[in-house]
Tab-separated table of C-alpha atoms and ligand atoms in Angstrom:
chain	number	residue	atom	x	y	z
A	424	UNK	CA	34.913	-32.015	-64.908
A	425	UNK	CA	34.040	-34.551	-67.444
A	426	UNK	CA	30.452	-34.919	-68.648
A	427	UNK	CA	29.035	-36.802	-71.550
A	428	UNK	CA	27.414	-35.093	-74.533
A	429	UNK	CA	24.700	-37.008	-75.982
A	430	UNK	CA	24.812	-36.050	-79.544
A	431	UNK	CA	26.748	-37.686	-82.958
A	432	UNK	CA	26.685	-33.798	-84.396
A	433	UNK	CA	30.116	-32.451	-84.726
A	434	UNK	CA	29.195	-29.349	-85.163
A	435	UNK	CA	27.332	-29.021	-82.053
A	436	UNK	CA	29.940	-30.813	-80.462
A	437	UNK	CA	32.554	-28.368	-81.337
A	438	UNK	CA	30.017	-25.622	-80.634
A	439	UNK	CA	29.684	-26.486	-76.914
A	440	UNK	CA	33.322	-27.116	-76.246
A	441	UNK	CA	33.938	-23.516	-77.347
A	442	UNK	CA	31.334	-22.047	-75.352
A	443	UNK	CA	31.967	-24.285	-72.058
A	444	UNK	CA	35.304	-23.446	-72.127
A	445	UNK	CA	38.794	-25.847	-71.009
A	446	UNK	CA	37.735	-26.550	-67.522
A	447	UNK	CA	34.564	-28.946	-69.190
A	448	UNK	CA	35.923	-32.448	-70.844
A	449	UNK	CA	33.176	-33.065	-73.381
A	450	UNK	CA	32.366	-36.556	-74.558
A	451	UNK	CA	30.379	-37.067	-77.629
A	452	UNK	CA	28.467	-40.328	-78.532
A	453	UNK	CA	31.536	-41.012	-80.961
A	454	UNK	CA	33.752	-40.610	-78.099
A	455	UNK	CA	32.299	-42.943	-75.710
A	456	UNK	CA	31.521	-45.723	-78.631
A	457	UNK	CA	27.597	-45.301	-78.251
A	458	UNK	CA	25.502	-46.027	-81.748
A	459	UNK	CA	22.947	-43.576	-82.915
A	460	UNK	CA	20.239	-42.954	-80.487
A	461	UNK	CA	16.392	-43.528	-81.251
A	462	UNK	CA	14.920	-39.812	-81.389
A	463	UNK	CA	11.341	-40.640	-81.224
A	464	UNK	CA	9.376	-38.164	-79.070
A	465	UNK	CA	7.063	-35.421	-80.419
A	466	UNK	CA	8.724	-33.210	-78.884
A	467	UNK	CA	11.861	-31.018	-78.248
A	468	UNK	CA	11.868	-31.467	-74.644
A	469	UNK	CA	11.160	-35.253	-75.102
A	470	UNK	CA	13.522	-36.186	-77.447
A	471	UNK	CA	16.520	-34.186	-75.361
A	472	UNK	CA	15.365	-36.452	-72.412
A	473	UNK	CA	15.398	-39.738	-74.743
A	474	UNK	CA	19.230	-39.147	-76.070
A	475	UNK	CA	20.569	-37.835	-72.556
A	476	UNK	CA	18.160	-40.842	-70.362
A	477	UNK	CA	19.882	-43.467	-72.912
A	478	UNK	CA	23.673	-42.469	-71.772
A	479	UNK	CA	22.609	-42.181	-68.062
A	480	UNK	CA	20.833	-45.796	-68.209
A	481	UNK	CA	23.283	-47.901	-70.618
A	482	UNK	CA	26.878	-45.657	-69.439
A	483	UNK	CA	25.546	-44.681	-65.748
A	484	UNK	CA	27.418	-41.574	-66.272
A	485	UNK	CA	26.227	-37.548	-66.138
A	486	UNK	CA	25.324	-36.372	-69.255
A	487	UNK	CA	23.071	-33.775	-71.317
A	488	UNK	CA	21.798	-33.938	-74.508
A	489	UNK	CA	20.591	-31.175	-76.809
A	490	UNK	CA	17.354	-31.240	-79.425
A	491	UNK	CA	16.873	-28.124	-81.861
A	492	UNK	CA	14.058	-27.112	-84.400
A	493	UNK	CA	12.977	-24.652	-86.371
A	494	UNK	CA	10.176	-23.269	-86.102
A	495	UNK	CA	8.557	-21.329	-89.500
A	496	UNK	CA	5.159	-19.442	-88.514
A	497	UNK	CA	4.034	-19.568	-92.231
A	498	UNK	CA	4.605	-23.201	-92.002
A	499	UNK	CA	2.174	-23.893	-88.882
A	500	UNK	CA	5.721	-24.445	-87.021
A	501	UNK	CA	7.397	-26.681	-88.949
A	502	UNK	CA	9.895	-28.259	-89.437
A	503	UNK	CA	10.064	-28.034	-85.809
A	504	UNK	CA	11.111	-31.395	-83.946
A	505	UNK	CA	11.528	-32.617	-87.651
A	506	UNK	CA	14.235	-30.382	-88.548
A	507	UNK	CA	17.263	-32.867	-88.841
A	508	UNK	CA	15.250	-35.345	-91.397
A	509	UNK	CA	13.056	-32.459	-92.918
A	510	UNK	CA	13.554	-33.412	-96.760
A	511	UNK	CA	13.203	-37.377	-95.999
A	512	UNK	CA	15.211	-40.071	-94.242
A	513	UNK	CA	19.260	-39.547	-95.108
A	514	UNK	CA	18.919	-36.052	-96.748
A	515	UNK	CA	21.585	-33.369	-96.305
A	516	UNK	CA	21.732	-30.113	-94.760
A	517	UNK	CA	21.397	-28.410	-98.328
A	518	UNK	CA	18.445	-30.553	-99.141
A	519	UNK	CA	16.399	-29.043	-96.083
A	520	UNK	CA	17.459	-26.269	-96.593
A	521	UNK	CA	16.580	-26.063	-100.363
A	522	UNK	CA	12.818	-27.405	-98.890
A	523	UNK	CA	12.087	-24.786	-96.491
A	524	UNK	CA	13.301	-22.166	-99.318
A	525	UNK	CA	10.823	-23.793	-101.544
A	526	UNK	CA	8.168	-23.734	-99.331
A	527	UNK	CA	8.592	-20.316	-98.031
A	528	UNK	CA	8.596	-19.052	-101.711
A	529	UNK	CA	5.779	-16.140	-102.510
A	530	UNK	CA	5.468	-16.056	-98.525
A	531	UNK	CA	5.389	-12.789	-97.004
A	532	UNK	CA	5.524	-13.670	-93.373
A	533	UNK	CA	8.827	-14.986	-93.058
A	534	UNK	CA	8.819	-15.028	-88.879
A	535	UNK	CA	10.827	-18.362	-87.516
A	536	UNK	CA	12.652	-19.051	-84.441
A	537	UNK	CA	15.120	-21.685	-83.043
A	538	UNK	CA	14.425	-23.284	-79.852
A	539	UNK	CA	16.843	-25.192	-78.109
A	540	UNK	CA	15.813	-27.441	-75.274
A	541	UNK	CA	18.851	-28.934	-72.933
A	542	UNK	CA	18.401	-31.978	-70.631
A	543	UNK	CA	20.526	-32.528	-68.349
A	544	UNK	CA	21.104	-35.332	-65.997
A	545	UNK	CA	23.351	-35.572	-63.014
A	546	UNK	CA	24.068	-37.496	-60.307
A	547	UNK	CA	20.570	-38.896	-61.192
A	548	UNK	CA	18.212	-35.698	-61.010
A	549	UNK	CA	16.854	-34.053	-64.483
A	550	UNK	CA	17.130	-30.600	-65.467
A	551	UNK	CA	15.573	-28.896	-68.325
A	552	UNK	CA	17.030	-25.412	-69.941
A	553	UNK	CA	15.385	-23.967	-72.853
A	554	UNK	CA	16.184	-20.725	-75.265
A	555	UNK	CA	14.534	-19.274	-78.060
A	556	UNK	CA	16.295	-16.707	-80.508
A	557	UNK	CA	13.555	-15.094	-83.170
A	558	UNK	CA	14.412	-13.636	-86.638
A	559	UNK	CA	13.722	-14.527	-90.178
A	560	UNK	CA	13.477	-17.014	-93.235
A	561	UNK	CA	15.679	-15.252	-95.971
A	562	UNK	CA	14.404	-15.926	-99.553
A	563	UNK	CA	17.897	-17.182	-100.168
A	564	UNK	CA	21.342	-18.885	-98.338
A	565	UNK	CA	23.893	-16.383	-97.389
A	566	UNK	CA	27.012	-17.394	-95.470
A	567	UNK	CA	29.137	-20.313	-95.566
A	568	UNK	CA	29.949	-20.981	-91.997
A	569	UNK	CA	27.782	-22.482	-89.199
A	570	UNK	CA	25.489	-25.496	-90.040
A	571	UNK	CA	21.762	-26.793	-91.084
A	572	UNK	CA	19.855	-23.673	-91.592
A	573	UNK	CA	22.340	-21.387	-90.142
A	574	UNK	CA	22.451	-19.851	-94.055
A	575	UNK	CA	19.228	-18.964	-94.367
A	576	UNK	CA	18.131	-17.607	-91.049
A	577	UNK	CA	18.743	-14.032	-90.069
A	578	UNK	CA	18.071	-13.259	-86.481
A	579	UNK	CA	16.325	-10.348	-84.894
A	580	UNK	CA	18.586	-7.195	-84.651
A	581	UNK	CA	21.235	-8.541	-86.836
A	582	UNK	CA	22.218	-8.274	-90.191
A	583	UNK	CA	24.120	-11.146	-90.821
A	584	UNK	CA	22.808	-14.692	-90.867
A	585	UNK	CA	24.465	-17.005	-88.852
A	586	UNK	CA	26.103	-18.614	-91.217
A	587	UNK	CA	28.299	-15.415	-92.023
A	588	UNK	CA	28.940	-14.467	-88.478
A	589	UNK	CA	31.783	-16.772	-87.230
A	590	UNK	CA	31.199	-19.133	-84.236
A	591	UNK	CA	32.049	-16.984	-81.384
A	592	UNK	CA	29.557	-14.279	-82.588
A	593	UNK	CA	27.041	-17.081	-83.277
A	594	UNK	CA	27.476	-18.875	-79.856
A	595	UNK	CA	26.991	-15.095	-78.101
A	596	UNK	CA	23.700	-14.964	-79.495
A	597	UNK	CA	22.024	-18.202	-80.627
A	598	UNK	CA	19.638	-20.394	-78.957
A	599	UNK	CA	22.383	-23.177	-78.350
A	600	UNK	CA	24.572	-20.780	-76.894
A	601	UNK	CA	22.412	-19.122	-74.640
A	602	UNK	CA	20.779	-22.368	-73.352
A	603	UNK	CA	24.106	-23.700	-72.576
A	604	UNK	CA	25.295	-20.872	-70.708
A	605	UNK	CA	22.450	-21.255	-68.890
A	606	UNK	CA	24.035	-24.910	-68.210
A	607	UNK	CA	27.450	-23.552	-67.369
A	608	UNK	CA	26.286	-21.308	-64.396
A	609	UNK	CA	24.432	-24.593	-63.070
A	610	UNK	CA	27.034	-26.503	-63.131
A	611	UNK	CA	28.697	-24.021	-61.590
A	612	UNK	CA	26.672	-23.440	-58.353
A	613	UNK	CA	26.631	-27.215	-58.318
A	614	UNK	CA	27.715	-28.230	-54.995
A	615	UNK	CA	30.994	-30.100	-55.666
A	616	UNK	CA	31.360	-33.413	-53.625
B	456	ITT	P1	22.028	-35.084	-82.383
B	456	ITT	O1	20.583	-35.513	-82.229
B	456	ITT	O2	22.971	-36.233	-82.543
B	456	ITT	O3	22.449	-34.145	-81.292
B	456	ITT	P2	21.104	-33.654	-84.735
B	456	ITT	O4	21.822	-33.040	-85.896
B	456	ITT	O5	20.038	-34.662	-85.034
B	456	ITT	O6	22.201	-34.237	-83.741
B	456	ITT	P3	19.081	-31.961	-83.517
B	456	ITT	O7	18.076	-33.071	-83.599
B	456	ITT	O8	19.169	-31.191	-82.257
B	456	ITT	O9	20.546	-32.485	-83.866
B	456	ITT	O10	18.863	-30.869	-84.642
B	456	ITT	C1	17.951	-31.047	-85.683
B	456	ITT	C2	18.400	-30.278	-86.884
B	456	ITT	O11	18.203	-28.884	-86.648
B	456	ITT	C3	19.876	-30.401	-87.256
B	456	ITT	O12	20.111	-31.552	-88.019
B	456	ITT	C4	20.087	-29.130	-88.065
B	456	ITT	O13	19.602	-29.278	-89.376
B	456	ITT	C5	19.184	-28.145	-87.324
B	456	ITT	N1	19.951	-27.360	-86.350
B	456	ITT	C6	20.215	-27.663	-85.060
B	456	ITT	N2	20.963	-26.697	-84.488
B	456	ITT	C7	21.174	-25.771	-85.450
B	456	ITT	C8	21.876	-24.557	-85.500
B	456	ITT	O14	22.536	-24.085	-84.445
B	456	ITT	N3	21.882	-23.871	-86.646
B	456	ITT	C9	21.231	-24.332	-87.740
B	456	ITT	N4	20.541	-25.470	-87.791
B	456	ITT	C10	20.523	-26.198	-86.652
């Protein structure tokens, strides 16, 4: 089955191909030739909608689209649906990174939490799949692998962050993972035509 991928994120990208498996042929925005999509809701769930609505409408073709934030209690939630443009318009992962470190500095509650919200649409219908993994903000980066703030967040139960497990340990645990494993067995109960 092929299905489109709303995102420009190669990371993610490479992510879900690894956790869908060969049997999926994912599309990214790249792929298919579609420009950067506007991500202008206030929310997770919104802005998912927006990038996967915008490939159904313009492409006509099935699609899903992940958002992602992090969420820092200390921080009244934020970055949160902010997360990719954190330290201004154009900054790097480092320089968010180097923010919320900054921020979080002298902080003793360092609770935070990655949600993951997954909107689907096929054959015209919506679906909506959503994960949360907890842990914490560490008061510095360890690990070299993953992405964003993979190197400073250490999730619940685990003593690595996820930027020092490698990608199949992350993807068995993380909020992207989970949420689209979630969209795997959907897809496949889907009634096949
Ligand atoms: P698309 O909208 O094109 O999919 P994006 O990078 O903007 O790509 P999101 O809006 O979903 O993706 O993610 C916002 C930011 O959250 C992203 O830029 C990263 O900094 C961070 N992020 C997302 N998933 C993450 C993960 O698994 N680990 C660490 N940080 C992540």
């Amino acid at each position: 089955m092929e299905i489109i991928f709303a995102t420009h994120n190669l990371h993610k990208t490479e992510e879900v191909r690894s956790i869908l498996g060969p049997d999926y042929r994912i599309k990214n925005l790249p792929e298919l030739g579609c420009p950067d999509i506007p991500e202008t809701a206030d929310t997770l769930k919104g802005n998912a909608l927006q990038k996967a609505q915008y490939v159904a409408d313009r492409y006509g073709r099935n699609c899903f689209a992940d958002d992602t934030g992090l969420e820092i209690e200390a921080l009244d939630g934020r970055p949160g649906v902010y997360s990719a443009r954190y330290a201004g318009e154009g900054c790097s992962y480092q320089d968010n990174v180097l923010k919320v470190l900054k921020e979080m500095e002298g902080i003793a509650n360092r609770k935070a939490c990655f949600k993951t919200v997954i909107a689907l649409i096929l054959n015209g219908q919506r679906y909506f799949f959503e994960v949360r993994v907890d842990g914490i903000i560490l008061p510095e980066q360890r690990g070299v692998d993953g992405f964003g703030y993979d190197p400073v967040f250490l999730p619940d139960g685990y003593n690595q962050t996820f930027a020092e497990m490698d990608g199949a340990t992350k993807n068995s645990i993380s909020h992207r993972g989970r949420a689209m494993r979630q969209l795997k067995d959907f897809l496949l109960e889907y009634p096949r035509p």
